[in-house]
Coordinates of C-alpha atoms and ligand atoms in Angstrom, one line a residue:
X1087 CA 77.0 130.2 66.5
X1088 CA 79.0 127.5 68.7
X1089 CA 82.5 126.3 67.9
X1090 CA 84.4 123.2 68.3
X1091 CA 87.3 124.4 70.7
X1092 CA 89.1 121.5 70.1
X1093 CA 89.3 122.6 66.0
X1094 CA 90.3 126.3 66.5
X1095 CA 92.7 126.9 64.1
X1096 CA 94.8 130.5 62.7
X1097 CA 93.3 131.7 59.7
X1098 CA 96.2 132.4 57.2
X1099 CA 96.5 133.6 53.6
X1100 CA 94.1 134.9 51.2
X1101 CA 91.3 134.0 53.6
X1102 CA 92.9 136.3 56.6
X1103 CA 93.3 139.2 54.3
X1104 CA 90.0 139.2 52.6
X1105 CA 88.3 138.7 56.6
X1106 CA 90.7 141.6 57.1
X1107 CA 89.8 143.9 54.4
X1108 CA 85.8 142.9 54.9
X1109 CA 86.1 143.9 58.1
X1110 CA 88.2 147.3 57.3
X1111 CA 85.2 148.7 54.9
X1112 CA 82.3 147.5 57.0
X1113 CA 82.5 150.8 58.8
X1114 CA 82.3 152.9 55.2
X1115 CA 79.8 151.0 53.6
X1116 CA 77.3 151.1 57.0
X1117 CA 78.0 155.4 57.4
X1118 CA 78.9 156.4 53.7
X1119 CA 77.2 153.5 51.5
X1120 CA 80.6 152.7 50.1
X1121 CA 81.2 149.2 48.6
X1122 CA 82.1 146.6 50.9
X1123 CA 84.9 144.0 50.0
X1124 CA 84.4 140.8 49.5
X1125 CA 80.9 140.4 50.5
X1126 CA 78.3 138.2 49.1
X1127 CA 75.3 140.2 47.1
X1128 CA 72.9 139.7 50.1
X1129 CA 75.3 141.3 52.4
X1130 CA 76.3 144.4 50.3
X1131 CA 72.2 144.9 50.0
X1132 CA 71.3 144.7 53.3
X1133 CA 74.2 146.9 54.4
X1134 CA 72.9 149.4 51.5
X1135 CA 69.3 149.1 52.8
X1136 CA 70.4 150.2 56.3
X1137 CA 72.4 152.8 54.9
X1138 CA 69.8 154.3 52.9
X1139 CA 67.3 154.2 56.6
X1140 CA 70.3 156.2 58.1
X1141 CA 70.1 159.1 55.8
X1142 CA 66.7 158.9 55.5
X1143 CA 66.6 159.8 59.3
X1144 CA 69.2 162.2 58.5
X1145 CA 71.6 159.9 60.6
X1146 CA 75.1 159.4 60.3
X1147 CA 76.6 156.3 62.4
X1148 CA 80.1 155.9 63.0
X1149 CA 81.3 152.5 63.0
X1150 CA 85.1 152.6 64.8
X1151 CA 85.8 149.0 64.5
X1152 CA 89.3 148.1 66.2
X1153 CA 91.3 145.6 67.8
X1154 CA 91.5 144.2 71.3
X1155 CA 94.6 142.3 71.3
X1156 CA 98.1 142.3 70.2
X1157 CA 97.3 140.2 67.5
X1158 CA 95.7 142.5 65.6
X1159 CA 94.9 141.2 62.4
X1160 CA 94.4 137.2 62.7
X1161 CA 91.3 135.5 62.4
X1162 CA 90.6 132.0 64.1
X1163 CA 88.6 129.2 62.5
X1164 CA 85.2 127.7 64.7
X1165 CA 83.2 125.6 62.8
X1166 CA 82.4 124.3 59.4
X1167 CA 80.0 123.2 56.9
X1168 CA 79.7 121.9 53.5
X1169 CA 78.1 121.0 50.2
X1170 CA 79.0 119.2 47.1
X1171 CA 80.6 122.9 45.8
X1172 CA 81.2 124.6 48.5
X1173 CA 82.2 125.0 51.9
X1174 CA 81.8 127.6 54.5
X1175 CA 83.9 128.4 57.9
X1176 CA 83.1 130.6 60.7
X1177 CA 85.8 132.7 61.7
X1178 CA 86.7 135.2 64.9
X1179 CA 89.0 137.7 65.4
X1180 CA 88.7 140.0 68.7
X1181 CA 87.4 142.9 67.7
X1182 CA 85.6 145.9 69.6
X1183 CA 82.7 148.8 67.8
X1184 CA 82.5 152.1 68.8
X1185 CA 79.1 153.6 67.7
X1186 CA 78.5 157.1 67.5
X1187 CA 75.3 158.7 65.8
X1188 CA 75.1 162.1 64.8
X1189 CA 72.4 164.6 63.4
X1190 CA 73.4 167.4 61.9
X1191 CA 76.8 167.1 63.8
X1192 CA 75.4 166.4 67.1
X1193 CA 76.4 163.4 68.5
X1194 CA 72.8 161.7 69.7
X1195 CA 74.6 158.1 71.1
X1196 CA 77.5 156.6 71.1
X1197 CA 78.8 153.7 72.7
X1198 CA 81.4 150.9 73.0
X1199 CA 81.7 147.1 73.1
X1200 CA 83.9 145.0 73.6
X1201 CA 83.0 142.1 70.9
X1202 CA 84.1 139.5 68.9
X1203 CA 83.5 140.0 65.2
X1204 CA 82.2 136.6 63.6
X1205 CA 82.5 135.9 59.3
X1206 CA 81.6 133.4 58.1
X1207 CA 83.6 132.9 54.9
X1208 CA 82.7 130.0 52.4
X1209 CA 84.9 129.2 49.2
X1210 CA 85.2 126.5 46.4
X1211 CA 85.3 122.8 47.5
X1212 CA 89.3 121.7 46.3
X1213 CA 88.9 119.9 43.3
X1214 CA 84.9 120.7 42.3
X1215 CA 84.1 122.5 39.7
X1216 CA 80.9 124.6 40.0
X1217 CA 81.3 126.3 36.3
X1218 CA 77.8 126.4 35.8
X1219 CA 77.0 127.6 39.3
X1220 CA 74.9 131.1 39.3
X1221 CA 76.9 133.7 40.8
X1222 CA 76.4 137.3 40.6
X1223 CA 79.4 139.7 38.9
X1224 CA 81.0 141.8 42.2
X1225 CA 81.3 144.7 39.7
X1226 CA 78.2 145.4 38.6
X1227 CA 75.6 142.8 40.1
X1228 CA 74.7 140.8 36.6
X1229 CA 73.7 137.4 37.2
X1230 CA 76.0 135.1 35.1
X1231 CA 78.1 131.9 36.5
X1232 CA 81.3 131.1 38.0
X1233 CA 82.7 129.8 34.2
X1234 CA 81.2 132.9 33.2
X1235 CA 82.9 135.5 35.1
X1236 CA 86.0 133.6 34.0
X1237 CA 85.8 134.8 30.9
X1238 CA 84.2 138.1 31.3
X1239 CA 80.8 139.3 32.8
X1240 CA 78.5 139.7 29.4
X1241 CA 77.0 143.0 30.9
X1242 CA 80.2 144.7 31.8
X1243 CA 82.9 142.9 30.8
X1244 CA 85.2 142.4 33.8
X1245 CA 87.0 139.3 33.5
X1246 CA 87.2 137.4 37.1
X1247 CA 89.7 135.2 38.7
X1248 CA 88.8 132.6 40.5
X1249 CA 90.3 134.8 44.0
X1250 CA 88.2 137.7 43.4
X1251 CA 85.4 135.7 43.3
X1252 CA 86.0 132.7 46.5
X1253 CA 86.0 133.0 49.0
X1254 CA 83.6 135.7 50.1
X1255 CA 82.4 137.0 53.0
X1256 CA 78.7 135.5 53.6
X1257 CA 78.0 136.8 56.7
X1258 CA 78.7 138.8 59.8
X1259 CA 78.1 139.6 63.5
X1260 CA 79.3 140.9 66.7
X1261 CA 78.9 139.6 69.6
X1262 CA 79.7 140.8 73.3
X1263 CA 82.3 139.1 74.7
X1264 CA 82.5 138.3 78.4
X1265 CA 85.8 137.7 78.2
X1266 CA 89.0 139.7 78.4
X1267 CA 92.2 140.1 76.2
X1268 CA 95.4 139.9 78.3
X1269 CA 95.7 143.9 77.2
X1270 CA 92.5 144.9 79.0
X1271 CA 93.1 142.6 81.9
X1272 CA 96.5 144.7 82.5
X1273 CA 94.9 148.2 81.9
X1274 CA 92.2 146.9 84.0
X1275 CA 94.5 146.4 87.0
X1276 CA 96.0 149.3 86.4
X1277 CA 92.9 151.4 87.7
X1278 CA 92.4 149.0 90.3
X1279 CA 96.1 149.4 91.5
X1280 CA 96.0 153.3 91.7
X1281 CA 92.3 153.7 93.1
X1282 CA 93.4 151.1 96.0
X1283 CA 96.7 152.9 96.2
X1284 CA 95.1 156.2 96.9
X1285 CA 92.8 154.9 99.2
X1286 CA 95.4 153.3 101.2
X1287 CA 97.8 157.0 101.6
X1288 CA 94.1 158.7 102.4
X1289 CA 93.9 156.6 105.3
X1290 CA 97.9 156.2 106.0
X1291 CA 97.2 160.6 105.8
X1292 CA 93.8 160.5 108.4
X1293 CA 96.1 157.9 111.0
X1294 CA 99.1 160.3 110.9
X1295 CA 100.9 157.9 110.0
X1296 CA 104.7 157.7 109.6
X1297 CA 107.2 157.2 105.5
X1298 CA 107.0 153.4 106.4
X1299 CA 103.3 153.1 106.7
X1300 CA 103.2 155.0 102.5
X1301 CA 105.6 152.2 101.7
X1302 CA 103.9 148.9 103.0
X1303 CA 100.9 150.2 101.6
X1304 CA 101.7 150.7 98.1
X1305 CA 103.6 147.3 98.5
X1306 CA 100.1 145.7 99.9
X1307 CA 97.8 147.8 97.5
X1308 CA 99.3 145.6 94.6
X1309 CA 97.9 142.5 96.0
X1310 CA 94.8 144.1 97.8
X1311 CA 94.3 145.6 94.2
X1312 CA 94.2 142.3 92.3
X1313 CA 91.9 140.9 95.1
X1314 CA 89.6 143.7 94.4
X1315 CA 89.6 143.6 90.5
X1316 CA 89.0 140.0 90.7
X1317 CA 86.3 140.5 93.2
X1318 CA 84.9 143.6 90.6
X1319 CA 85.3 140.9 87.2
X1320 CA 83.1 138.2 89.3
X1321 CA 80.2 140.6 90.1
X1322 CA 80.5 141.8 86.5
X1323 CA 80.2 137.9 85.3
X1324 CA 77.3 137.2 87.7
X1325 CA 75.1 140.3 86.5
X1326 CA 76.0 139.4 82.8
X1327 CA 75.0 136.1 83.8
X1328 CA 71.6 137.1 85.4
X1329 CA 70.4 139.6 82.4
X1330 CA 71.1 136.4 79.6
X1331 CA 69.4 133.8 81.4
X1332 CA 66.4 134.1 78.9
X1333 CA 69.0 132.5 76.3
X1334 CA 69.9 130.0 78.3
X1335 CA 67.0 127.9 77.3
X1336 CA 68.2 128.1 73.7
X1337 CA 71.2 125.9 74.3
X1338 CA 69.6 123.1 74.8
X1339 CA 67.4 123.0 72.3
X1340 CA 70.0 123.7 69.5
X1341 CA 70.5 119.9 69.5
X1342 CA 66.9 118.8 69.4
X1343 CA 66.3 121.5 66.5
X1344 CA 69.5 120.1 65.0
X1345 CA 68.6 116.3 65.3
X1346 CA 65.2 116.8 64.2
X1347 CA 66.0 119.1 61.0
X1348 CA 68.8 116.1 59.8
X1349 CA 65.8 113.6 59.6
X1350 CA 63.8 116.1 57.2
X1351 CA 66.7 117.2 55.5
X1352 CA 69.8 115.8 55.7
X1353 CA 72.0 118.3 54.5
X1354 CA 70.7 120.7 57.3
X1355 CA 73.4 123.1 58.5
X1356 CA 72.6 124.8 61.7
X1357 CA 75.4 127.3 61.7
X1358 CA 73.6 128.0 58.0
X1359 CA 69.8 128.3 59.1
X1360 CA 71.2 130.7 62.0
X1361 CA 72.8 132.8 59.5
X1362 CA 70.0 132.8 57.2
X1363 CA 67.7 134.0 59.9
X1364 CA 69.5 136.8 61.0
X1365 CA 70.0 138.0 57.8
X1366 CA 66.7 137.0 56.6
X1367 CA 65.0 139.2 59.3
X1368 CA 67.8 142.2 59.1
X1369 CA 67.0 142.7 55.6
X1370 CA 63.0 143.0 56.3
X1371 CA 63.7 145.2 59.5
X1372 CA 66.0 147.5 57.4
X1373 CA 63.9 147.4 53.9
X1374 CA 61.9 150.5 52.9
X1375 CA 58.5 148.4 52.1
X1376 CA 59.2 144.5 53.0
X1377 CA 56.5 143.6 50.7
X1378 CA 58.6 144.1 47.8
X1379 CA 61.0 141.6 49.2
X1380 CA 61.1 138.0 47.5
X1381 CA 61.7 136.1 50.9
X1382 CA 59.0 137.9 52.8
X1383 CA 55.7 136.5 52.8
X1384 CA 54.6 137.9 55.7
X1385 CA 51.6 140.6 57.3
X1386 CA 52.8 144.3 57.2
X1387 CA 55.9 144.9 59.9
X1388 CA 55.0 146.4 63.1
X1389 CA 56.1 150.2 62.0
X1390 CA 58.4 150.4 65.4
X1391 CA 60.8 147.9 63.3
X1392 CA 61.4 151.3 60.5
X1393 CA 62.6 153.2 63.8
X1394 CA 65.8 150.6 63.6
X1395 CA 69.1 152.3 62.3
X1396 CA 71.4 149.1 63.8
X1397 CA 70.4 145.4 64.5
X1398 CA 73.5 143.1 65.8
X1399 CA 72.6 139.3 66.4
X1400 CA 72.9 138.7 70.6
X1401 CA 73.8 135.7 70.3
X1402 CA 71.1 133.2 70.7
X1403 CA 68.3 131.7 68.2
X1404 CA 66.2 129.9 70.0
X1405 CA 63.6 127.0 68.1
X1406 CA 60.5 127.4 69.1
X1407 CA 58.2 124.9 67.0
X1408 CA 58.7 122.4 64.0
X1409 CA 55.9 121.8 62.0
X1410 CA 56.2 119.5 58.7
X1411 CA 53.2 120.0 56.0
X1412 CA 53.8 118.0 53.1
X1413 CA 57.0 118.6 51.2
X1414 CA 57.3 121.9 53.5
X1415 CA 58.8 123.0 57.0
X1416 CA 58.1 125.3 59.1
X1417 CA 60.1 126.4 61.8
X1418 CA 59.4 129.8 64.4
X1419 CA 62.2 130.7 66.0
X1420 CA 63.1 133.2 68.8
X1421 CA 65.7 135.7 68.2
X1422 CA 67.7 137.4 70.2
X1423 CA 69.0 141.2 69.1
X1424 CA 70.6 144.2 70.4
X1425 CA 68.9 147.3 68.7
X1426 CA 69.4 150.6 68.1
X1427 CA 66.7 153.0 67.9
X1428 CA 65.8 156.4 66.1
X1429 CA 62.5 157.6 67.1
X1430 CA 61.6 160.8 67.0
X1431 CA 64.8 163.1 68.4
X1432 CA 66.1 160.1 70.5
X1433 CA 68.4 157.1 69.5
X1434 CA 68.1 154.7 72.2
X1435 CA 69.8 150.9 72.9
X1436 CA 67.2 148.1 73.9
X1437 CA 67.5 144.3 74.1
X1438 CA 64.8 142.6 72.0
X1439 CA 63.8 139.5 71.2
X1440 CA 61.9 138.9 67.7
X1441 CA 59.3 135.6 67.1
X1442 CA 60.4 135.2 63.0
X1443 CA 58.9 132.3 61.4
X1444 CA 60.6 130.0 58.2
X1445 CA 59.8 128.0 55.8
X1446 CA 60.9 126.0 53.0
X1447 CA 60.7 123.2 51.0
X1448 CA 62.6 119.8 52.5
X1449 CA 62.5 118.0 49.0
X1450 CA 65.2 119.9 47.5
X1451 CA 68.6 120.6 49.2
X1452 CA 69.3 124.2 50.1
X1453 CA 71.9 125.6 47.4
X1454 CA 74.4 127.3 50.0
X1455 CA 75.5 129.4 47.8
X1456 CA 72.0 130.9 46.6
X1457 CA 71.8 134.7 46.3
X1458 CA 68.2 136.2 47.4
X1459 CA 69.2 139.6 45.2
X1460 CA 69.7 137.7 42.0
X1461 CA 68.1 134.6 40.2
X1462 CA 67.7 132.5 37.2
X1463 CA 63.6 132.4 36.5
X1464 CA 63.4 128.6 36.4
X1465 CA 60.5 128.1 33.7
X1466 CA 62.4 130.6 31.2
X1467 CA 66.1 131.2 32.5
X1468 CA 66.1 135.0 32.2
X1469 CA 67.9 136.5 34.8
X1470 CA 66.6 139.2 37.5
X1471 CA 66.4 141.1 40.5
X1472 CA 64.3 139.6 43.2
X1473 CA 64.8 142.2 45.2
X1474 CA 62.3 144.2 42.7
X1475 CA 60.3 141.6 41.9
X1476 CA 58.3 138.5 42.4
X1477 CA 57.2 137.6 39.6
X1478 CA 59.6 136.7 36.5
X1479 CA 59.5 140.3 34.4
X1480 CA 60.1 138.1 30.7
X1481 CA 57.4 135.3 31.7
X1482 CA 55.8 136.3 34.6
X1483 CA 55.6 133.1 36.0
X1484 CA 55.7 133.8 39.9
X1485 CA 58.7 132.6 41.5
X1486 CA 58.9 130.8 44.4
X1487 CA 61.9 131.2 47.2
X1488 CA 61.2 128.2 48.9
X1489 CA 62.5 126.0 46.5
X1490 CA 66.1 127.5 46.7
X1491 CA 66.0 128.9 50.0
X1492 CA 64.4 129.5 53.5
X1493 CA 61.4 132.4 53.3
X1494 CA 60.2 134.1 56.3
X1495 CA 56.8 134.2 56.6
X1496 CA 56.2 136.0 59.8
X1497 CA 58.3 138.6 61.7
X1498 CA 57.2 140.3 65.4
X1499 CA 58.1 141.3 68.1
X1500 CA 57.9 138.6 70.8
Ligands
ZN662 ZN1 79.6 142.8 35.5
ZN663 ZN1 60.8 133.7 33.4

């Protein structure tokens, strides 16, 4: 997801502290299946779906989120996107994961990035009022409104403010950073500084050399050093460089996709679709039997994808085709993913890239705040849980996700 450098702004108030706290349970609810704050319902089910895979394996994964920088805890703004109710912003705050997995104690992985956490957060347009707008209760998962919740949630009674219930978290990802915080530079340089300076009394101690010769040297190493470290960051740049060259591709055609998407639908949000998909296809990969689920209309998953335990978005979603039929699209995308694996007695890290394939309807806009987990059956109004079932349990009329949302349709490995 690209951001307008020119429109980075702090994040402050209730939207830092709610990006804050999001980010403080993420860890809990991926290892212990604890609630996660402030998170729409298709988040806190896909995080419960991968938890439930983890113990299934007998896994347990440690999620060590923390800070790279000084300023710990703020959040900047990238880009935006909106519709008549509401309005979404992508935010970033430097953030590094340590992973560690463990059966039966043992540690089996672990590893660390050094990432930038992206949340997208999306609240109430100023001055709209989306009363009647479906939303589902954060206590216990009722479908009811925004007006509704207000007053109390008819299934358990908890009466909402309008803060508990915007903004919310609608999505999440890490993403390596090239980049370095001034922190990391310095302890960086620090290594650098007393391997050169080592190097330099070995040899001042092989030439026999005389005090003086100690003293220039340490003087010189702190130059030499930053020579070498800067000479070390550039090869480190140009490999990073060469192993992501396959996503190069996809920058350019995030403008054609984009152009092209506006004439079928307007309102087309590419920050949104990109969300969508990653979500879209983490919540197959991590689901027990994807068949069940209300967006999938796809062919049985290769069984490899049940092997996943941890699926972060690596930052490129490439459009492959568009192809218009009627009053649908379809669009198959290339997507770009850094795995974790748990196969067997191993848990392994590999690079993949996954062909998913959407589709929806173009002649209704997309409801950005539509919840795959919880919907209004549209011939009778019941409410239920689509993530049980398809078809409307008080009418059985057979609902269809297309015309609130993007479906996938077809999920492989590329
Ligand atoms: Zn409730
Ligand atoms: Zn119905």
């Amino acid at each position: 997801m690209g951001y307008n450098l020119f429109n980075v702004k702090e994040v402050s108030g209730v939207f830092n502290s709610k990006l804050n706290d999001f980010r403080a349970s993420l860890g809990s609810a991926v290892c212990k299946g604890k609630n996660i704050t402030f998170a729409d319902n298709d988040i806190t089910y896909m995080l419960k779906l991968q938890h439930e895979r983890l113990s299934k394996k007998g896994l347990e994964l440690d999620y060590d989120i923390y800070s790279r920088d000084d300023n710990k805890n703020k959040f900047m703004t990238g880009s935006n996107w909106r519709d008549t109710h509401y309005e979404s912003t992508v935010c970033f705050n430097q953030s590094g994961i340590k992973r560690k997995v463990r059966k039966d104690g043992k540690i089996k992985y672990k590893d660390d990035h050094k990432s930038v956490l992206y949340e997208t957060i999306t609240d109430v347009v100023t001055g709209t009022h989306p009363d009647n707008d479906p939303i589902c209760c954060p206590n216990c998962g009722a479908l009811s409104t925004v007006a509704g919740l207000q007053n109390g949630c008819s299934h358990c009674r908890t009466k909402f403010q309008m803060d508990d219930l915007f903004p919310k978290v609608t999505s999440y990802y890490f993403l390596d950073s090239p980049g370095m915080t001034k922190e990391e530079f310095r302890s960086g340089y620090l290594i650098s500084y007393t391997i050169t300076l080592i190097a330099m009394f070995i040899l001042c101690l092989v030439l026999r050399k005389g005090i003086g010769s100690y003293i220039v040297s340490a003087i010189a190493s702190i130059v030499l050093a930053y020579i070498l470290y800067a000479y070390f960051l550039l090869m480190k740049l140009i490999v990073g460089a060469i192993s992501s060259a396959g996503k190069m591709g996809t920058a350019g055609s995030r403008r054609k996709f984009e152009t092209r998407m506006k004439k079928i639908s307007p309102e087309f949000s590419y920050e949104y679709f990109t969300s969508k998909t990653l979500s879209l296809i983490k919540t197959a990969v991590f689901s027990e039997n994807e068949k069940d689920l209300l967006f999938y209309e796809g062919e049985k998953l290769d069984p490899k994808m049940k092997d996943i335990i941890d699926l972060n978005y690596g930052g490129a979603l490439g459009c492959e085709s568009i192809h218009e039929d009627g009053d649908f699209v379809t669009v198959v995308t290339k997507a770009y993913f850094d795995v974790l694996y748990a196969g067997g007695d191993k848990v392994f890290f590999k690079k993949q890239v996954f062909s998913a394939t959407l589709k929806r309807r173009t002649d209704i806009p997309v409801n950005f705040n539509f919840s795959m987990t919880k919907i209004a059956c549209p011939s009778c109004g019941a409410s239920f849980d689509a993530t049980k079932n398809k078809n409307c349990p008080y009418c059985g009329n057979k609902y269809e996700i297309t015309t609130d949302d993007w479906a996938l349709v077809e999920l492989k490995y590329n």
